[in-house]
Amino acid sequence: MTKACPYFAARSSAGQAHIVFCPYNYVFDPIIRSAMDIKLKGAIVVVDEAHNVAQVLEDSASCEVTDDDLEHTLKQFQKMKQLGSTCKQSQEYRSLHKMIEGLFDFLKFCSSAVTSGSKPLIHNGTELASILSARCDVHEQSIGTLREALKAVNTALTEGGKSKAQLHPSNRSLSVAERLLTVFEYLLRNGMEAMQHYRVVVKHERRFSPPSFASAKSRKRKGKGVGKASVTWGLKMCMWCLSASVAFNDVVEETRSVILASGTLSPMAAFAAELGAPFEQKCSARHVIDTKKQLWVGAIGSVMSSGAAQSSVSLKATYANVGTLNYQDALGFAIERHLPHIPEGVLLFVPSYSFLERVTERWKTTGMIRKFARHKKVFIEPRGGGHEALTSCLSTYLKHCE
């Protein structure tokens, strides 16, 4: 039998394929696009469910790093920088080290102002550009040199390999540098026109660290359990892009056409403005449902409980509410009251399988399921039993519909 990897087979075939299906971020995130060697030049990009695109684009032009990330990257690049002549890319590591060192010093500077329980520090894009220029020597003139430095480092590692005998930076440190540099490129290019769309938030966050493997193994051997996670506090720097247009412009400039399709793009003018690109061709089809004759939307906030002492019960599905028998009974009573007035079928969604099990068990105990069955045939999606159980349930349902 011949064994093959579907992932690498798909990557190999993509170069010759006429149509390639992939997740949004493969196209819109420049880091993933580069890693996957996806070429957009002259391509026609078709995006389904495009109402989700804006958030993906904003995320692809944003970055979040912690003081731990920066300290780790700083140590890795410092190690490579000190190799001197034994490392051909030592000068490149120096440039990247200075960029990381400036950001790390800035976070240390913020540590006195941002403490546990305090409000985060917020800076706009102009202030971020000033911080980068003053502390990191990162500006419009140097950003290209930094990109070439990181490219040279990655090329050397790819061509030379990562043998145990060679010193090389960790993947984590290279990922941090790549993410930061990508955001800086967006911020500083084209006369810093994207500067207005950026905000920087420096905040104090709590972190949970699981017990080490050795510690957990020792404690378990002594019958003391695996131990508890340790809690520490640290700083996180969030560089957020607040406009999808920043990353979308890259795609528009490269591709031949971008086609966005979704059932919820209206109002189209507002969506186009959010993406910062004119759409010359627009098509808004009429909905297949006649909203005046076939659709009614409403919300039931509470229901009067059945029984001698009637009272109003809130149907707000909070965690505290859904676990009470009073809520479960009231929900069943509300459904049972409406079933006779709804023609054909009724589809009931619940928040989780665990709640479905609890509430159906309660309704079986109280006889509410039998009351439902007076008006409609009841089918309950099985949680266990695998594919066979679900197929059996669907078959029974389809037979009933015939």
Short mmCIF file of C-alpha atoms in Angstrom, two decimals:
data_model
loop_
_atom_site.label_atom_id
_atom_site.label_comp_id
_atom_site.label_asym_id
_atom_site.label_seq_id
_atom_site.Cartn_x
_atom_site.Cartn_y
_atom_site.Cartn_z
CA MET A 1 0.00 0.00 0.00
CA THR A 2 1.31 3.46 -0.91
CA LYS A 3 1.21 6.00 1.92
CA ALA A 4 0.96 9.73 1.25
CA CYS A 5 0.35 12.95 3.14
CA PRO A 6 -2.85 14.74 1.97
CA TYR A 7 -1.51 18.10 3.19
CA PHE A 8 1.67 18.02 1.09
CA ALA A 9 -0.20 16.44 -1.82
CA ALA A 10 -2.64 19.36 -1.80
CA ARG A 11 0.20 21.89 -1.59
CA SER A 12 1.99 20.24 -4.49
CA SER A 13 -1.17 20.17 -6.64
CA ALA A 14 -2.18 23.77 -5.89
CA GLY A 15 0.41 25.18 -8.31
CA GLN A 16 -1.22 23.45 -11.29
CA ALA A 17 -4.84 23.68 -10.15
CA HIS A 18 -7.36 26.03 -11.76
CA ILE A 19 -9.42 26.32 -8.55
CA VAL A 20 -8.00 26.19 -5.01
CA PHE A 21 -10.25 26.06 -1.94
CA CYS A 22 -8.76 27.37 1.31
CA PRO A 23 -9.68 29.17 4.55
CA TYR A 24 -9.92 32.98 4.56
CA ASN A 25 -6.64 33.58 6.38
CA TYR A 26 -4.63 31.67 3.74
CA VAL A 27 -5.46 34.49 1.34
CA PHE A 28 -5.78 37.53 3.60
CA ASP A 29 -3.03 36.97 6.20
CA PRO A 30 0.30 37.96 4.60
CA ILE A 31 2.33 35.67 6.92
CA ILE A 32 0.30 32.56 6.10
CA ARG A 33 0.09 33.56 2.43
CA SER A 34 3.87 33.76 2.26
CA ALA A 35 4.41 30.52 4.20
CA MET A 36 2.01 28.67 1.89
CA ASP A 37 3.56 30.32 -1.19
CA ILE A 38 0.16 31.49 -2.42
CA LYS A 39 0.47 33.81 -5.43
CA LEU A 40 -2.41 36.25 -5.94
CA LYS A 41 -1.06 37.96 -9.06
CA GLY A 42 -3.84 37.87 -11.66
CA ALA A 43 -5.99 35.52 -9.58
CA ILE A 44 -9.75 35.70 -9.17
CA VAL A 45 -10.60 35.42 -5.47
CA VAL A 46 -14.13 34.28 -4.60
CA VAL A 47 -15.10 34.62 -0.93
CA ASP A 48 -18.22 32.93 0.38
CA GLU A 49 -19.84 34.04 3.67
CA ALA A 50 -17.94 37.29 3.14
CA HIS A 51 -19.59 39.03 6.10
CA ASN A 52 -16.82 37.41 8.20
CA VAL A 53 -13.98 38.86 6.13
CA ALA A 54 -13.62 42.23 7.88
CA GLN A 55 -12.60 40.72 11.22
CA VAL A 56 -10.14 38.33 9.54
CA LEU A 57 -8.51 41.25 7.70
CA GLU A 58 -8.21 43.35 10.87
CA ASP A 59 -6.66 40.42 12.74
CA SER A 60 -4.14 39.79 9.95
CA ALA A 61 -2.84 43.37 10.28
CA SER A 62 -2.73 43.22 14.10
CA CYS A 63 -0.34 41.71 16.62
CA GLU A 64 -0.23 40.90 20.33
CA VAL A 65 3.02 40.15 22.19
CA THR A 66 3.83 39.67 25.86
CA ASP A 67 6.90 40.72 27.80
CA ASP A 68 7.79 37.00 27.93
CA ASP A 69 7.67 36.82 24.11
CA LEU A 70 9.96 39.82 23.76
CA GLU A 71 12.40 38.68 26.45
CA HIS A 72 12.67 35.21 24.89
CA THR A 73 13.22 36.67 21.41
CA LEU A 74 15.77 39.15 22.76
CA LYS A 75 17.83 36.34 24.35
CA GLN A 76 17.66 34.25 21.18
CA PHE A 77 18.84 37.07 18.92
CA GLN A 78 21.49 38.12 21.48
CA LYS A 79 22.88 34.57 21.36
CA MET A 80 23.07 34.66 17.56
CA LYS A 81 24.50 38.18 17.51
CA GLN A 82 27.39 37.18 19.79
CA LEU A 83 28.52 34.41 17.44
CA GLY A 84 30.27 37.07 15.36
CA SER A 85 32.14 35.75 12.34
CA THR A 86 30.92 32.19 12.94
CA CYS A 87 27.42 33.34 12.01
CA LYS A 88 27.07 34.84 8.52
CA GLN A 89 23.87 36.61 9.54
CA SER A 90 25.23 38.23 12.72
CA GLN A 91 24.68 41.73 11.30
CA GLU A 92 21.07 40.86 10.45
CA TYR A 93 20.55 39.58 13.98
CA ARG A 94 21.93 42.87 15.34
CA SER A 95 19.30 44.85 13.42
CA LEU A 96 16.48 42.58 14.56
CA HIS A 97 17.82 42.55 18.13
CA LYS A 98 17.67 46.35 18.27
CA MET A 99 14.03 46.34 17.13
CA ILE A 100 13.02 43.82 19.82
CA GLU A 101 15.15 45.50 22.50
CA GLY A 102 13.43 48.85 21.93
CA LEU A 103 9.97 47.33 22.36
CA PHE A 104 11.04 45.38 25.44
CA ASP A 105 12.47 48.54 27.03
CA PHE A 106 9.22 50.35 26.26
CA LEU A 107 7.22 47.63 28.04
CA LYS A 108 9.53 47.85 31.05
CA PHE A 109 9.00 51.61 31.03
CA CYS A 110 5.23 51.02 31.08
CA SER A 111 5.42 48.53 33.96
CA SER A 112 5.33 51.24 36.62
CA ALA A 113 2.13 52.73 35.18
CA VAL A 114 0.35 49.47 34.32
CA THR A 115 -0.18 47.29 37.38
CA SER A 116 -2.74 44.76 38.55
CA GLY A 117 -6.17 46.37 38.55
CA SER A 118 -5.04 49.57 36.80
CA LYS A 119 -6.40 50.82 33.51
CA PRO A 120 -4.43 49.90 30.38
CA LEU A 121 -2.30 52.46 28.56
CA ILE A 122 -3.67 53.41 25.15
CA HIS A 123 -1.70 55.04 22.32
CA ASN A 124 -2.77 55.97 18.81
CA GLY A 125 -0.96 55.15 15.58
CA THR A 126 1.02 58.41 15.57
CA GLU A 127 2.36 57.71 19.05
CA LEU A 128 3.24 54.13 18.04
CA ALA A 129 5.25 55.42 15.07
CA SER A 130 7.12 57.81 17.41
CA ILE A 131 7.87 54.98 19.85
CA LEU A 132 9.21 52.79 17.06
CA SER A 133 11.39 55.55 15.66
CA ALA A 134 12.82 56.72 18.99
CA ARG A 135 13.32 53.36 20.73
CA CYS A 136 13.70 50.79 17.94
CA ASP A 137 15.12 52.81 15.03
CA VAL A 138 12.18 51.53 12.99
CA HIS A 139 10.89 54.04 10.44
CA GLU A 140 10.01 54.33 6.77
CA GLN A 141 13.67 54.26 5.69
CA SER A 142 14.72 51.27 7.82
CA ILE A 143 11.70 48.97 7.51
CA GLY A 144 12.90 47.54 4.18
CA THR A 145 16.33 46.72 5.65
CA LEU A 146 14.70 44.89 8.56
CA ARG A 147 12.54 42.85 6.20
CA GLU A 148 15.64 41.88 4.19
CA ALA A 149 17.43 40.96 7.43
CA LEU A 150 14.65 38.62 8.52
CA LYS A 151 14.41 37.17 5.02
CA ALA A 152 18.17 36.45 5.02
CA VAL A 153 17.91 34.74 8.41
CA ASN A 154 15.00 32.54 7.30
CA THR A 155 16.72 31.67 4.01
CA ALA A 156 19.92 30.66 5.80
CA LEU A 157 17.99 28.46 8.22
CA THR A 158 15.99 26.84 5.40
CA GLU A 159 19.01 26.12 3.23
CA GLY A 160 21.37 25.16 6.05
CA GLY A 161 18.86 23.16 8.10
CA LYS A 162 18.63 23.11 11.88
CA SER A 163 21.01 20.39 13.01
CA LYS A 164 21.76 19.93 16.70
CA ALA A 165 25.37 20.88 16.09
CA GLN A 166 24.36 24.33 14.86
CA LEU A 167 23.10 27.21 16.94
CA HIS A 168 19.88 28.68 15.64
CA PRO A 169 17.07 30.85 17.04
CA SER A 170 13.84 29.24 18.22
CA ASN A 171 10.76 29.13 16.01
CA ARG A 172 8.96 31.19 18.66
CA SER A 173 11.47 34.05 18.37
CA LEU A 174 11.27 34.07 14.56
CA SER A 175 7.46 34.06 14.73
CA VAL A 176 7.46 37.05 17.11
CA ALA A 177 9.80 39.00 14.81
CA GLU A 178 7.69 38.13 11.75
CA ARG A 179 4.41 39.22 13.36
CA LEU A 180 5.87 42.50 14.63
CA LEU A 181 7.56 43.34 11.36
CA THR A 182 4.37 42.68 9.39
CA VAL A 183 2.42 45.16 11.53
CA PHE A 184 5.22 47.74 11.29
CA GLU A 185 5.18 47.44 7.49
CA TYR A 186 1.45 48.07 7.38
CA LEU A 187 1.85 51.05 9.72
CA LEU A 188 4.74 52.75 7.93
CA ARG A 189 4.14 52.14 4.23
CA ASN A 190 2.76 54.67 1.73
CA GLY A 191 3.61 57.70 3.83
CA MET A 192 2.13 56.11 6.96
CA GLU A 193 -1.41 56.46 5.61
CA ALA A 194 -2.61 53.56 7.79
CA MET A 195 -1.40 55.24 10.99
CA GLN A 196 -4.88 56.57 11.82
CA HIS A 197 -6.27 53.02 11.91
CA TYR A 198 -3.97 51.72 14.65
CA ARG A 199 -4.30 51.67 18.43
CA VAL A 200 -1.80 50.30 20.94
CA VAL A 201 -2.98 48.92 24.27
CA VAL A 202 -0.54 47.95 27.03
CA LYS A 203 -2.24 45.99 29.78
CA HIS A 204 -1.47 43.84 32.80
CA GLU A 205 -2.65 40.24 32.44
CA ARG A 206 -2.81 37.17 34.63
CA ARG A 207 -1.17 34.02 33.29
CA PHE A 208 -1.59 30.41 34.31
CA SER A 209 1.32 28.02 34.00
CA PRO A 210 0.70 24.27 34.39
CA PRO A 211 3.02 22.36 36.75
CA SER A 212 6.13 21.01 35.07
CA PHE A 213 6.05 17.42 33.83
CA ALA A 214 8.74 16.35 36.31
CA SER A 215 6.93 18.02 39.22
CA ALA A 216 3.58 16.52 38.25
CA LYS A 217 5.10 13.05 37.84
CA SER A 218 6.82 13.27 41.25
CA ARG A 219 3.66 14.43 43.02
CA LYS A 220 1.56 11.74 41.37
CA ARG A 221 4.07 9.05 42.45
CA LYS A 222 3.72 10.27 46.02
CA GLY A 223 -0.07 10.18 45.78
CA LYS A 224 -0.43 13.97 46.01
CA GLY A 225 -2.03 14.63 42.61
CA VAL A 226 -0.41 16.54 39.77
CA GLY A 227 -0.36 19.88 41.56
CA LYS A 228 -1.87 23.24 40.72
CA ALA A 229 -1.11 25.70 37.97
CA SER A 230 0.98 28.66 39.06
CA VAL A 231 -0.35 32.18 38.54
CA THR A 232 1.88 35.04 37.42
CA TRP A 233 1.31 38.57 36.15
CA GLY A 234 2.86 40.15 33.09
CA LEU A 235 2.47 42.82 30.44
CA LYS A 236 0.90 42.40 27.01
CA MET A 237 1.25 44.87 24.15
CA CYS A 238 -1.61 44.79 21.67
CA MET A 239 -1.17 46.56 18.33
CA TRP A 240 -4.65 46.51 16.85
CA CYS A 241 -5.65 47.49 13.34
CA LEU A 242 -9.18 48.91 13.40
CA SER A 243 -9.79 48.97 9.65
CA ALA A 244 -10.13 46.00 7.29
CA SER A 245 -9.02 48.24 4.41
CA VAL A 246 -5.36 48.12 5.53
CA ALA A 247 -4.89 44.42 4.70
CA PHE A 248 -7.57 44.28 1.97
CA ASN A 249 -5.65 46.74 -0.23
CA ASP A 250 -2.88 44.15 -0.65
CA VAL A 251 -5.34 41.65 -2.07
CA VAL A 252 -7.03 44.19 -4.35
CA GLU A 253 -3.73 45.37 -5.82
CA GLU A 254 -2.52 41.85 -6.63
CA THR A 255 -5.64 40.10 -7.87
CA ARG A 256 -7.58 40.44 -11.08
CA SER A 257 -10.96 40.35 -9.31
CA VAL A 258 -12.35 39.87 -5.82
CA ILE A 259 -15.89 38.52 -5.59
CA LEU A 260 -17.60 38.69 -2.21
CA ALA A 261 -20.75 36.65 -1.68
CA SER A 262 -22.99 36.39 1.36
CA GLY A 263 -26.60 36.56 2.40
CA THR A 264 -25.89 39.36 4.88
CA LEU A 265 -23.76 42.02 3.17
CA SER A 266 -26.37 44.75 3.24
CA PRO A 267 -26.03 47.66 3.49
CA MET A 268 -23.49 47.18 0.72
CA ALA A 269 -22.27 50.78 0.72
CA ALA A 270 -21.24 50.54 4.38
CA PHE A 271 -19.51 47.19 3.81
CA ALA A 272 -17.57 48.54 0.81
CA ALA A 273 -16.51 51.57 2.85
CA GLU A 274 -15.29 49.28 5.63
CA LEU A 275 -13.07 47.43 3.14
CA GLY A 276 -11.90 50.69 1.59
CA ALA A 277 -12.41 49.50 -1.99
CA PRO A 278 -14.97 50.50 -4.65
CA PHE A 279 -17.08 47.63 -5.96
CA GLU A 280 -18.17 48.56 -9.47
CA GLN A 281 -20.44 45.55 -9.86
CA LYS A 282 -23.05 44.88 -7.19
CA CYS A 283 -25.93 42.43 -7.14
CA SER A 284 -28.52 42.23 -4.41
CA ALA A 285 -31.06 39.48 -5.08
CA ARG A 286 -34.48 39.40 -3.51
CA HIS A 287 -34.80 37.04 -0.60
CA VAL A 288 -36.53 33.73 -1.29
CA ILE A 289 -38.71 34.24 1.79
CA ASP A 290 -41.62 36.66 1.65
CA THR A 291 -41.04 38.41 4.96
CA LYS A 292 -44.60 39.78 5.02
CA LYS A 293 -46.29 36.39 4.62
CA GLN A 294 -43.80 33.73 5.66
CA LEU A 295 -41.75 35.18 8.49
CA TRP A 296 -42.49 36.39 11.97
CA VAL A 297 -39.78 37.13 14.52
CA GLY A 298 -40.45 37.58 18.18
CA ALA A 299 -38.94 37.03 21.61
CA ILE A 300 -40.61 35.61 24.70
CA GLY A 301 -38.97 37.08 27.78
CA SER A 302 -41.02 35.31 30.44
CA VAL A 303 -43.91 32.91 30.92
CA MET A 304 -46.46 32.35 33.64
CA SER A 305 -45.67 29.10 35.41
CA SER A 306 -48.29 26.37 35.54
CA GLY A 307 -49.60 25.21 38.86
CA ALA A 308 -51.61 26.65 41.71
CA ALA A 309 -49.27 29.49 42.62
CA GLN A 310 -48.73 31.10 39.25
CA SER A 311 -45.77 33.45 38.89
CA SER A 312 -43.77 34.98 36.05
CA VAL A 313 -40.60 33.01 35.21
CA SER A 314 -37.82 34.64 33.20
CA LEU A 315 -36.69 32.68 30.14
CA LYS A 316 -33.28 34.36 30.09
CA ALA A 317 -30.89 31.45 29.48
CA THR A 318 -28.13 32.40 31.89
CA TYR A 319 -25.92 29.74 33.44
CA ALA A 320 -27.60 30.21 36.81
CA ASN A 321 -31.10 30.02 35.30
CA VAL A 322 -30.93 26.99 33.02
CA GLY A 323 -29.94 24.62 35.82
CA THR A 324 -33.09 25.27 37.85
CA LEU A 325 -36.15 23.02 37.59
CA ASN A 326 -38.35 26.12 37.63
CA TYR A 327 -36.72 27.39 34.43
CA GLN A 328 -36.88 23.98 32.70
CA ASP A 329 -40.57 23.58 33.57
CA ALA A 330 -41.39 27.12 32.39
CA LEU A 331 -39.55 26.56 29.10
CA GLY A 332 -41.48 23.35 28.47
CA PHE A 333 -44.76 25.06 29.34
CA ALA A 334 -44.00 27.92 26.88
CA ILE A 335 -43.24 25.47 24.06
CA GLU A 336 -46.34 23.37 24.78
CA ARG A 337 -48.58 26.46 24.66
CA HIS A 338 -47.31 27.48 21.21
CA LEU A 339 -47.24 24.08 19.48
CA PRO A 340 -50.99 23.96 18.59
CA HIS A 341 -50.75 27.34 16.83
CA ILE A 342 -47.71 26.54 14.64
CA PRO A 343 -48.46 24.66 11.39
CA GLU A 344 -46.13 21.91 10.15
CA GLY A 345 -42.90 21.37 12.10
CA VAL A 346 -41.08 23.09 14.93
CA LEU A 347 -37.27 23.14 15.26
CA LEU A 348 -36.00 23.71 18.79
CA PHE A 349 -32.37 24.74 19.42
CA VAL A 350 -30.72 24.59 22.86
CA PRO A 351 -27.31 25.94 23.97
CA SER A 352 -25.56 22.59 24.53
CA TYR A 353 -25.88 18.81 24.57
CA SER A 354 -25.59 18.78 28.37
CA PHE A 355 -28.57 21.13 28.66
CA LEU A 356 -30.50 19.05 26.10
CA GLU A 357 -29.99 15.94 28.22
CA ARG A 358 -31.00 17.69 31.44
CA VAL A 359 -34.11 19.33 30.06
CA THR A 360 -35.40 16.27 28.16
CA GLU A 361 -34.90 14.12 31.27
CA ARG A 362 -36.91 16.67 33.26
CA TRP A 363 -39.67 16.81 30.64
CA LYS A 364 -39.91 13.01 30.56
CA THR A 365 -40.26 12.98 34.35
CA THR A 366 -42.98 15.65 34.40
CA GLY A 367 -44.83 14.26 31.36
CA MET A 368 -44.15 17.36 29.25
CA ILE A 369 -42.77 15.25 26.37
CA ARG A 370 -46.12 13.41 26.18
CA LYS A 371 -47.89 16.77 25.97
CA PHE A 372 -45.60 17.77 23.07
CA ALA A 373 -46.47 14.49 21.33
CA ARG A 374 -50.18 15.36 21.33
CA HIS A 375 -49.41 18.10 18.79
CA LYS A 376 -46.18 17.02 17.04
CA LYS A 377 -44.11 13.88 16.61
CA VAL A 378 -41.03 14.42 18.79
CA PHE A 379 -37.48 13.67 17.56
CA ILE A 380 -34.44 14.29 19.78
CA GLU A 381 -30.93 14.43 18.31
CA PRO A 382 -28.85 11.63 19.87
CA ARG A 383 -25.62 12.65 21.52
CA GLY A 384 -23.98 9.23 21.64
CA GLY A 385 -24.16 6.22 19.37
CA GLY A 386 -22.08 7.74 16.59
CA HIS A 387 -23.16 7.95 12.97
CA GLU A 388 -25.56 5.01 13.20
CA ALA A 389 -27.69 6.59 15.92
CA LEU A 390 -27.99 9.87 14.02
CA THR A 391 -28.79 8.07 10.74
CA SER A 392 -31.51 6.03 12.46
CA CYS A 393 -33.07 9.18 13.93
CA LEU A 394 -33.04 10.94 10.55
CA SER A 395 -34.53 7.90 8.78
CA THR A 396 -37.42 7.76 11.24
CA TYR A 397 -37.98 11.51 10.81
CA LEU A 398 -38.02 11.25 6.99
CA LYS A 399 -40.48 8.36 7.05
CA HIS A 400 -42.80 10.41 9.24
CA CYS A 401 -42.61 13.29 6.74
CA GLU A 402 -43.66 11.15 3.76
#
